[in-house]
């Protein structure tokens, strides 16, 4: 057998044909490109998936926990309606009814504690230093508790 090349064979092989030593540079380059692309698309997916939660957290919405739970439900069930509901809920600003109601409740408690016509501050009663009087029934009950 002779070592001569066939007359129809090209003298220079293109880069995408593996060499005689078995090294395939195109496969290595495409493998690295595939891994990088999968990681990039996965990162993009996670950023897009957490968009409603980040929107609600950045604007300090009251419904932040609900938006976060809707995002997790959509992630685990693959039902996109939960993600859309979380996105819409993150974009809507719900009114804060809790703060005014707490203020009203605190004011009502202060009004209920104050008796009409009585002073705001109750005077302190100091016991006598060496009192030999028998304590009242009310004081005995408090001392047992």
PDB file of N, CA and C in Angstrom, residues 21-104:
ATOM      1  N   UNK A  21      -6.244  11.961  14.574  1.00  0.00           N
ATOM      2  CA  UNK A  21      -5.933  11.622  15.965  1.00  0.00           C
ATOM      3  C   UNK A  21      -7.189  11.501  16.836  1.00  0.00           C
ATOM      4  N   UNK A  22      -8.383  11.791  16.294  1.00  0.00           N
ATOM      5  CA  UNK A  22      -9.622  11.635  17.040  1.00  0.00           C
ATOM      6  C   UNK A  22     -10.098  12.906  17.735  1.00  0.00           C
ATOM      7  N   UNK A  23      -9.365  13.999  17.600  1.00  0.00           N
ATOM      8  CA  UNK A  23      -9.803  15.242  18.240  1.00  0.00           C
ATOM      9  C   UNK A  23     -10.857  15.917  17.365  1.00  0.00           C
ATOM     10  N   UNK A  24     -11.961  16.269  18.008  1.00  0.00           N
ATOM     11  CA  UNK A  24     -13.064  16.911  17.281  1.00  0.00           C
ATOM     12  C   UNK A  24     -13.279  18.282  17.899  1.00  0.00           C
ATOM     13  N   UNK A  25     -12.666  19.293  17.325  1.00  0.00           N
ATOM     14  CA  UNK A  25     -12.747  20.637  17.900  1.00  0.00           C
ATOM     15  C   UNK A  25     -14.150  21.209  17.797  1.00  0.00           C
ATOM     16  N   UNK A  26     -14.873  20.930  16.736  1.00  0.00           N
ATOM     17  CA  UNK A  26     -16.238  21.454  16.602  1.00  0.00           C
ATOM     18  C   UNK A  26     -17.143  20.904  17.698  1.00  0.00           C
ATOM     19  N   UNK A  27     -16.986  19.611  18.021  1.00  0.00           N
ATOM     20  CA  UNK A  27     -17.809  19.033  19.086  1.00  0.00           C
ATOM     21  C   UNK A  27     -17.483  19.673  20.442  1.00  0.00           C
ATOM     22  N   UNK A  28     -16.229  19.925  20.737  1.00  0.00           N
ATOM     23  CA  UNK A  28     -15.839  20.542  22.001  1.00  0.00           C
ATOM     24  C   UNK A  28     -16.389  21.962  22.087  1.00  0.00           C
ATOM     25  N   UNK A  29     -16.237  22.734  21.005  1.00  0.00           N
ATOM     26  CA  UNK A  29     -16.738  24.114  20.986  1.00  0.00           C
ATOM     27  C   UNK A  29     -18.256  24.136  21.133  1.00  0.00           C
ATOM     28  N   UNK A  30     -18.953  23.269  20.419  1.00  0.00           N
ATOM     29  CA  UNK A  30     -20.416  23.231  20.505  1.00  0.00           C
ATOM     30  C   UNK A  30     -20.880  22.714  21.877  1.00  0.00           C
ATOM     31  N   UNK A  31     -20.136  21.820  22.500  1.00  0.00           N
ATOM     32  CA  UNK A  31     -20.478  21.369  23.850  1.00  0.00           C
ATOM     33  C   UNK A  31     -20.378  22.493  24.860  1.00  0.00           C
ATOM     34  N   UNK A  32     -19.297  23.263  24.771  1.00  0.00           N
ATOM     35  CA  UNK A  32     -19.151  24.419  25.673  1.00  0.00           C
ATOM     36  C   UNK A  32     -20.242  25.445  25.407  1.00  0.00           C
ATOM     37  N   UNK A  33     -20.552  25.695  24.134  1.00  0.00           N
ATOM     38  CA  UNK A  33     -21.614  26.636  23.775  1.00  0.00           C
ATOM     39  C   UNK A  33     -22.967  26.156  24.299  1.00  0.00           C
ATOM     40  N   UNK A  34     -23.236  24.855  24.198  1.00  0.00           N
ATOM     41  CA  UNK A  34     -24.503  24.301  24.671  1.00  0.00           C
ATOM     42  C   UNK A  34     -24.650  24.450  26.182  1.00  0.00           C
ATOM     43  N   UNK A  35     -23.602  24.140  26.929  1.00  0.00           N
ATOM     44  CA  UNK A  35     -23.646  24.271  28.392  1.00  0.00           C
ATOM     45  C   UNK A  35     -23.849  25.735  28.778  1.00  0.00           C
ATOM     46  N   UNK A  36     -23.134  26.645  28.138  1.00  0.00           N
ATOM     47  CA  UNK A  36     -23.270  28.075  28.447  1.00  0.00           C
ATOM     48  C   UNK A  36     -24.664  28.577  28.106  1.00  0.00           C
ATOM     49  N   UNK A  37     -25.221  28.122  26.983  1.00  0.00           N
ATOM     50  CA  UNK A  37     -26.563  28.552  26.586  1.00  0.00           C
ATOM     51  C   UNK A  37     -27.618  28.020  27.545  1.00  0.00           C
ATOM     52  N   UNK A  38     -27.487  26.770  27.963  1.00  0.00           N
ATOM     53  CA  UNK A  38     -28.455  26.197  28.913  1.00  0.00           C
ATOM     54  C   UNK A  38     -28.402  26.947  30.240  1.00  0.00           C
ATOM     55  N   UNK A  39     -27.212  27.267  30.726  1.00  0.00           N
ATOM     56  CA  UNK A  39     -27.092  28.031  31.972  1.00  0.00           C
ATOM     57  C   UNK A  39     -27.672  29.440  31.814  1.00  0.00           C
ATOM     58  N   UNK A  40     -27.437  30.079  30.678  1.00  0.00           N
ATOM     59  CA  UNK A  40     -27.953  31.429  30.452  1.00  0.00           C
ATOM     60  C   UNK A  40     -29.479  31.425  30.367  1.00  0.00           C
ATOM     61  N   UNK A  41     -30.048  30.470  29.631  1.00  0.00           N
ATOM     62  CA  UNK A  41     -31.511  30.388  29.508  1.00  0.00           C
ATOM     63  C   UNK A  41     -32.132  30.040  30.858  1.00  0.00           C
ATOM     64  N   UNK A  42     -31.492  29.170  31.628  1.00  0.00           N
ATOM     65  CA  UNK A  42     -31.999  28.846  32.962  1.00  0.00           C
ATOM     66  C   UNK A  42     -31.997  30.054  33.884  1.00  0.00           C
ATOM     67  N   UNK A  43     -30.932  30.844  33.819  1.00  0.00           N
ATOM     68  CA  UNK A  43     -30.869  32.062  34.625  1.00  0.00           C
ATOM     69  C   UNK A  43     -31.940  33.055  34.200  1.00  0.00           C
ATOM     70  N   UNK A  44     -32.136  33.180  32.901  1.00  0.00           N
ATOM     71  CA  UNK A  44     -33.186  34.064  32.385  1.00  0.00           C
ATOM     72  C   UNK A  44     -34.565  33.592  32.841  1.00  0.00           C
ATOM     73  N   UNK A  45     -34.786  32.281  32.835  1.00  0.00           N
ATOM     74  CA  UNK A  45     -36.058  31.724  33.287  1.00  0.00           C
ATOM     75  C   UNK A  45     -36.304  32.044  34.758  1.00  0.00           C
ATOM     76  N   UNK A  46     -35.289  31.847  35.606  1.00  0.00           N
ATOM     77  CA  UNK A  46     -35.458  32.114  37.037  1.00  0.00           C
ATOM     78  C   UNK A  46     -35.699  33.600  37.292  1.00  0.00           C
ATOM     79  N   UNK A  47     -34.995  34.480  36.539  1.00  0.00           N
ATOM     80  CA  UNK A  47     -35.213  35.927  36.702  1.00  0.00           C
ATOM     81  C   UNK A  47     -36.640  36.300  36.303  1.00  0.00           C
ATOM     82  N   UNK A  48     -37.108  35.747  35.178  1.00  0.00           N
ATOM     83  CA  UNK A  48     -38.463  36.033  34.724  1.00  0.00           C
ATOM     84  C   UNK A  48     -39.494  35.447  35.682  1.00  0.00           C
ATOM     85  N   UNK A  49     -39.219  34.265  36.209  1.00  0.00           N
ATOM     86  CA  UNK A  49     -40.170  33.624  37.118  1.00  0.00           C
ATOM     87  C   UNK A  49     -40.313  34.395  38.431  1.00  0.00           C
ATOM     88  N   UNK A  50     -39.234  35.011  38.901  1.00  0.00           N
ATOM     89  CA  UNK A  50     -39.295  35.741  40.166  1.00  0.00           C
ATOM     90  C   UNK A  50     -39.640  37.213  39.978  1.00  0.00           C
ATOM     91  N   UNK A  51     -40.009  37.614  38.775  1.00  0.00           N
ATOM     92  CA  UNK A  51     -40.335  39.015  38.501  1.00  0.00           C
ATOM     93  C   UNK A  51     -41.472  39.549  39.377  1.00  0.00           C
ATOM     94  N   UNK A  52     -42.624  38.868  39.510  1.00  0.00           N
ATOM     95  CA  UNK A  52     -43.687  39.414  40.371  1.00  0.00           C
ATOM     96  C   UNK A  52     -43.245  39.576  41.823  1.00  0.00           C
ATOM     97  N   UNK A  53     -42.494  38.607  42.326  1.00  0.00           N
ATOM     98  CA  UNK A  53     -42.047  38.681  43.723  1.00  0.00           C
ATOM     99  C   UNK A  53     -41.093  39.860  43.925  1.00  0.00           C
ATOM    100  N   UNK A  54     -40.184  40.066  42.980  1.00  0.00           N
ATOM    101  CA  UNK A  54     -39.255  41.193  43.099  1.00  0.00           C
ATOM    102  C   UNK A  54     -39.987  42.526  42.972  1.00  0.00           C
ATOM    103  N   UNK A  55     -41.021  42.576  42.112  1.00  0.00           N
ATOM    104  CA  UNK A  55     -41.801  43.812  41.970  1.00  0.00           C
ATOM    105  C   UNK A  55     -42.532  44.146  43.273  1.00  0.00           C
ATOM    106  N   UNK A  56     -43.146  43.146  43.889  1.00  0.00           N
ATOM    107  CA  UNK A  56     -43.893  43.379  45.129  1.00  0.00           C
ATOM    108  C   UNK A  56     -42.949  43.721  46.272  1.00  0.00           C
ATOM    109  N   UNK A  57     -41.763  43.123  46.291  1.00  0.00           N
ATOM    110  CA  UNK A  57     -40.810  43.395  47.365  1.00  0.00           C
ATOM    111  C   UNK A  57     -40.201  44.786  47.229  1.00  0.00           C
ATOM    112  N   UNK A  58     -39.931  45.204  46.005  1.00  0.00           N
ATOM    113  CA  UNK A  58     -39.305  46.501  45.772  1.00  0.00           C
ATOM    114  C   UNK A  58     -40.252  47.655  46.152  1.00  0.00           C
ATOM    115  N   UNK A  59     -41.559  47.486  45.926  1.00  0.00           N
ATOM    116  CA  UNK A  59     -42.516  48.545  46.230  1.00  0.00           C
ATOM    117  C   UNK A  59     -43.145  48.387  47.610  1.00  0.00           C
ATOM    118  N   UNK A  60     -42.701  47.399  48.382  1.00  0.00           N
ATOM    119  CA  UNK A  60     -43.178  47.159  49.755  1.00  0.00           C
ATOM    120  C   UNK A  60     -44.700  47.003  49.792  1.00  0.00           C
ATOM    121  N   UNK A  61     -45.196  46.116  48.971  1.00  0.00           N
ATOM    122  CA  UNK A  61     -46.637  45.854  48.912  1.00  0.00           C
ATOM    123  C   UNK A  61     -47.064  45.020  50.111  1.00  0.00           C
ATOM    124  N   UNK A  62     -48.316  45.205  50.513  1.00  0.00           N
ATOM    125  CA  UNK A  62     -48.854  44.418  51.619  1.00  0.00           C
ATOM    126  C   UNK A  62     -49.051  42.960  51.210  1.00  0.00           C
ATOM    127  N   UNK A  63     -49.326  42.740  49.932  1.00  0.00           N
ATOM    128  CA  UNK A  63     -49.625  41.397  49.456  1.00  0.00           C
ATOM    129  C   UNK A  63     -48.377  40.655  49.001  1.00  0.00           C
ATOM    130  N   UNK A  64     -47.208  41.015  49.510  1.00  0.00           N
ATOM    131  CA  UNK A  64     -45.943  40.398  49.092  1.00  0.00           C
ATOM    132  C   UNK A  64     -45.943  38.893  49.330  1.00  0.00           C
ATOM    133  N   UNK A  65     -46.425  38.447  50.477  1.00  0.00           N
ATOM    134  CA  UNK A  65     -46.414  37.021  50.787  1.00  0.00           C
ATOM    135  C   UNK A  65     -47.327  36.248  49.846  1.00  0.00           C
ATOM    136  N   UNK A  66     -48.464  36.836  49.495  1.00  0.00           N
ATOM    137  CA  UNK A  66     -49.396  36.165  48.586  1.00  0.00           C
ATOM    138  C   UNK A  66     -48.760  36.019  47.205  1.00  0.00           C
ATOM    139  N   UNK A  67     -48.085  37.069  46.754  1.00  0.00           N
ATOM    140  CA  UNK A  67     -47.410  37.025  45.454  1.00  0.00           C
ATOM    141  C   UNK A  67     -46.307  35.962  45.466  1.00  0.00           C
ATOM    142  N   UNK A  68     -45.568  35.867  46.563  1.00  0.00           N
ATOM    143  CA  UNK A  68     -44.499  34.870  46.661  1.00  0.00           C
ATOM    144  C   UNK A  68     -45.074  33.452  46.630  1.00  0.00           C
ATOM    145  N   UNK A  69     -46.160  33.224  47.325  1.00  0.00           N
ATOM    146  CA  UNK A  69     -46.783  31.895  47.344  1.00  0.00           C
ATOM    147  C   UNK A  69     -47.338  31.554  45.962  1.00  0.00           C
ATOM    148  N   UNK A  70     -47.939  32.524  45.276  1.00  0.00           N
ATOM    149  CA  UNK A  70     -48.435  32.263  43.921  1.00  0.00           C
ATOM    150  C   UNK A  70     -47.292  31.907  42.976  1.00  0.00           C
ATOM    151  N   UNK A  71     -46.149  32.551  43.146  1.00  0.00           N
ATOM    152  CA  UNK A  71     -44.986  32.223  42.325  1.00  0.00           C
ATOM    153  C   UNK A  71     -44.499  30.811  42.582  1.00  0.00           C
ATOM    154  N   UNK A  72     -44.462  30.397  43.840  1.00  0.00           N
ATOM    155  CA  UNK A  72     -44.046  29.025  44.156  1.00  0.00           C
ATOM    156  C   UNK A  72     -45.036  27.993  43.640  1.00  0.00           C
ATOM    157  N   UNK A  73     -46.325  28.296  43.753  1.00  0.00           N
ATOM    158  CA  UNK A  73     -47.333  27.365  43.245  1.00  0.00           C
ATOM    159  C   UNK A  73     -47.187  27.207  41.738  1.00  0.00           C
ATOM    160  N   UNK A  74     -46.974  28.316  41.035  1.00  0.00           N
ATOM    161  CA  UNK A  74     -46.831  28.212  39.580  1.00  0.00           C
ATOM    162  C   UNK A  74     -45.545  27.481  39.203  1.00  0.00           C
ATOM    163  N   UNK A  75     -44.519  27.605  40.029  1.00  0.00           N
ATOM    164  CA  UNK A  75     -43.270  26.904  39.744  1.00  0.00           C
ATOM    165  C   UNK A  75     -43.429  25.397  39.878  1.00  0.00           C
ATOM    166  N   UNK A  76     -44.115  24.942  40.922  1.00  0.00           N
ATOM    167  CA  UNK A  76     -44.226  23.517  41.181  1.00  0.00           C
ATOM    168  C   UNK A  76     -45.347  22.841  40.404  1.00  0.00           C
ATOM    169  N   UNK A  77     -46.392  23.588  40.030  1.00  0.00           N
ATOM    170  CA  UNK A  77     -47.508  22.973  39.310  1.00  0.00           C
ATOM    171  C   UNK A  77     -47.444  23.201  37.812  1.00  0.00           C
ATOM    172  N   UNK A  78     -46.578  24.105  37.363  1.00  0.00           N
ATOM    173  CA  UNK A  78     -46.451  24.470  35.946  1.00  0.00           C
ATOM    174  C   UNK A  78     -47.769  25.002  35.381  1.00  0.00           C
ATOM    175  N   UNK A  79     -48.551  25.646  36.229  1.00  0.00           N
ATOM    176  CA  UNK A  79     -49.780  26.301  35.784  1.00  0.00           C
ATOM    177  C   UNK A  79     -49.494  27.797  35.766  1.00  0.00           C
ATOM    178  N   UNK A  80     -49.439  28.343  34.581  1.00  0.00           N
ATOM    179  CA  UNK A  80     -48.995  29.722  34.412  1.00  0.00           C
ATOM    180  C   UNK A  80     -50.009  30.744  34.900  1.00  0.00           C
ATOM    181  N   UNK A  81     -51.224  30.328  35.139  1.00  0.00           N
ATOM    182  CA  UNK A  81     -52.246  31.265  35.615  1.00  0.00           C
ATOM    183  C   UNK A  81     -51.882  31.809  36.997  1.00  0.00           C
ATOM    184  N   UNK A  82     -51.206  30.998  37.809  1.00  0.00           N
ATOM    185  CA  UNK A  82     -50.787  31.474  39.128  1.00  0.00           C
ATOM    186  C   UNK A  82     -49.711  32.550  38.999  1.00  0.00           C
ATOM    187  N   UNK A  83     -48.809  32.401  38.023  1.00  0.00           N
ATOM    188  CA  UNK A  83     -47.777  33.411  37.788  1.00  0.00           C
ATOM    189  C   UNK A  83     -48.414  34.705  37.302  1.00  0.00           C
ATOM    190  N   UNK A  84     -49.398  34.592  36.419  1.00  0.00           N
ATOM    191  CA  UNK A  84     -50.086  35.784  35.909  1.00  0.00           C
ATOM    192  C   UNK A  84     -50.849  36.460  37.032  1.00  0.00           C
ATOM    193  N   UNK A  85     -51.497  35.670  37.894  1.00  0.00           N
ATOM    194  CA  UNK A  85     -52.219  36.256  39.029  1.00  0.00           C
ATOM    195  C   UNK A  85     -51.252  36.953  39.978  1.00  0.00           C
ATOM    196  N   UNK A  86     -50.090  36.356  40.214  1.00  0.00           N
ATOM    197  CA  UNK A  86     -49.085  36.996  41.064  1.00  0.00           C
ATOM    198  C   UNK A  86     -48.563  38.275  40.451  1.00  0.00           C
ATOM    199  N   UNK A  87     -48.365  38.282  39.140  1.00  0.00           N
ATOM    200  CA  UNK A  87     -47.901  39.488  38.457  1.00  0.00           C
ATOM    201  C   UNK A  87     -48.934  40.598  38.553  1.00  0.00           C
ATOM    202  N   UNK A  88     -50.195  40.262  38.324  1.00  0.00           N
ATOM    203  CA  UNK A  88     -51.250  41.279  38.436  1.00  0.00           C
ATOM    204  C   UNK A  88     -51.393  41.781  39.871  1.00  0.00           C
ATOM    205  N   UNK A  89     -51.284  40.885  40.822  1.00  0.00           N
ATOM    206  CA  UNK A  89     -51.383  41.276  42.217  1.00  0.00           C
ATOM    207  C   UNK A  89     -50.204  42.140  42.648  1.00  0.00           C
ATOM    208  N   UNK A  90     -49.033  41.903  42.068  1.00  0.00           N
ATOM    209  CA  UNK A  90     -47.861  42.720  42.381  1.00  0.00           C
ATOM    210  C   UNK A  90     -47.977  44.112  41.775  1.00  0.00           C
ATOM    211  N   UNK A  91     -48.729  44.227  40.686  1.00  0.00           N
ATOM    212  CA  UNK A  91     -48.872  45.524  40.030  1.00  0.00           C
ATOM    213  C   UNK A  91     -49.976  46.373  40.657  1.00  0.00           C
ATOM    214  N   UNK A  92     -50.923  45.743  41.333  1.00  0.00           N
ATOM    215  CA  UNK A  92     -52.052  46.462  41.933  1.00  0.00           C
ATOM    216  C   UNK A  92     -51.677  46.910  43.335  1.00  0.00           C
ATOM    217  N   UNK A  93     -52.019  48.128  43.668  1.00  0.00           N
ATOM    218  CA  UNK A  93     -51.752  48.652  45.004  1.00  0.00           C
ATOM    219  C   UNK A  93     -53.033  48.552  45.826  1.00  0.00           C
ATOM    220  N   UNK A  94     -53.078  47.570  46.720  1.00  0.00           N
ATOM    221  CA  UNK A  94     -54.250  47.401  47.582  1.00  0.00           C
ATOM    222  C   UNK A  94     -54.229  48.452  48.690  1.00  0.00           C
ATOM    223  N   UNK A  95     -55.395  48.992  49.048  1.00  0.00           N
ATOM    224  CA  UNK A  95     -55.413  49.980  50.131  1.00  0.00           C
ATOM    225  C   UNK A  95     -55.101  49.335  51.474  1.00  0.00           C
ATOM    226  N   UNK A  96     -54.469  50.108  52.345  1.00  0.00           N
ATOM    227  CA  UNK A  96     -54.085  49.626  53.669  1.00  0.00           C
ATOM    228  C   UNK A  96     -55.211  49.928  54.646  1.00  0.00           C
ATOM    229  N   UNK A  97     -56.010  48.906  54.968  1.00  0.00           N
ATOM    230  CA  UNK A  97     -57.091  49.078  55.931  1.00  0.00           C
ATOM    231  C   UNK A  97     -56.625  48.762  57.341  1.00  0.00           C
ATOM    232  N   UNK A  98     -55.524  48.060  57.491  1.00  0.00           N
ATOM    233  CA  UNK A  98     -55.072  47.617  58.804  1.00  0.00           C
ATOM    234  C   UNK A  98     -54.591  48.745  59.685  1.00  0.00           C
ATOM    235  N   UNK A  99     -53.809  49.673  59.150  1.00  0.00           N
ATOM    236  CA  UNK A  99     -53.252  50.760  59.961  1.00  0.00           C
ATOM    237  C   UNK A  99     -54.339  51.665  60.537  1.00  0.00           C
ATOM    238  N   UNK A 100     -55.307  52.154  59.729  1.00  0.00           N
ATOM    239  CA  UNK A 100     -56.361  52.967  60.334  1.00  0.00           C
ATOM    240  C   UNK A 100     -57.197  52.197  61.354  1.00  0.00           C
ATOM    241  N   UNK A 101     -57.454  50.924  61.087  1.00  0.00           N
ATOM    242  CA  UNK A 101     -58.254  50.148  62.041  1.00  0.00           C
ATOM    243  C   UNK A 101     -57.504  49.937  63.353  1.00  0.00           C
ATOM    244  N   UNK A 102     -56.178  49.732  63.288  1.00  0.00           N
ATOM    245  CA  UNK A 102     -55.397  49.621  64.530  1.00  0.00           C
ATOM    246  C   UNK A 102     -55.410  50.941  65.297  1.00  0.00           C
ATOM    247  N   UNK A 103     -55.352  52.049  64.583  1.00  0.00           N
ATOM    248  CA  UNK A 103     -55.397  53.357  65.235  1.00  0.00           C
ATOM    249  C   UNK A 103     -56.745  53.574  65.918  1.00  0.00           C
ATOM    250  N   UNK A 104     -57.814  53.202  65.240  1.00  0.00           N
ATOM    251  CA  UNK A 104     -59.154  53.337  65.826  1.00  0.00           C
ATOM    252  C   UNK A 104     -59.283  52.442  67.048  1.00  0.00           C
TER     253      UNK A 104
END
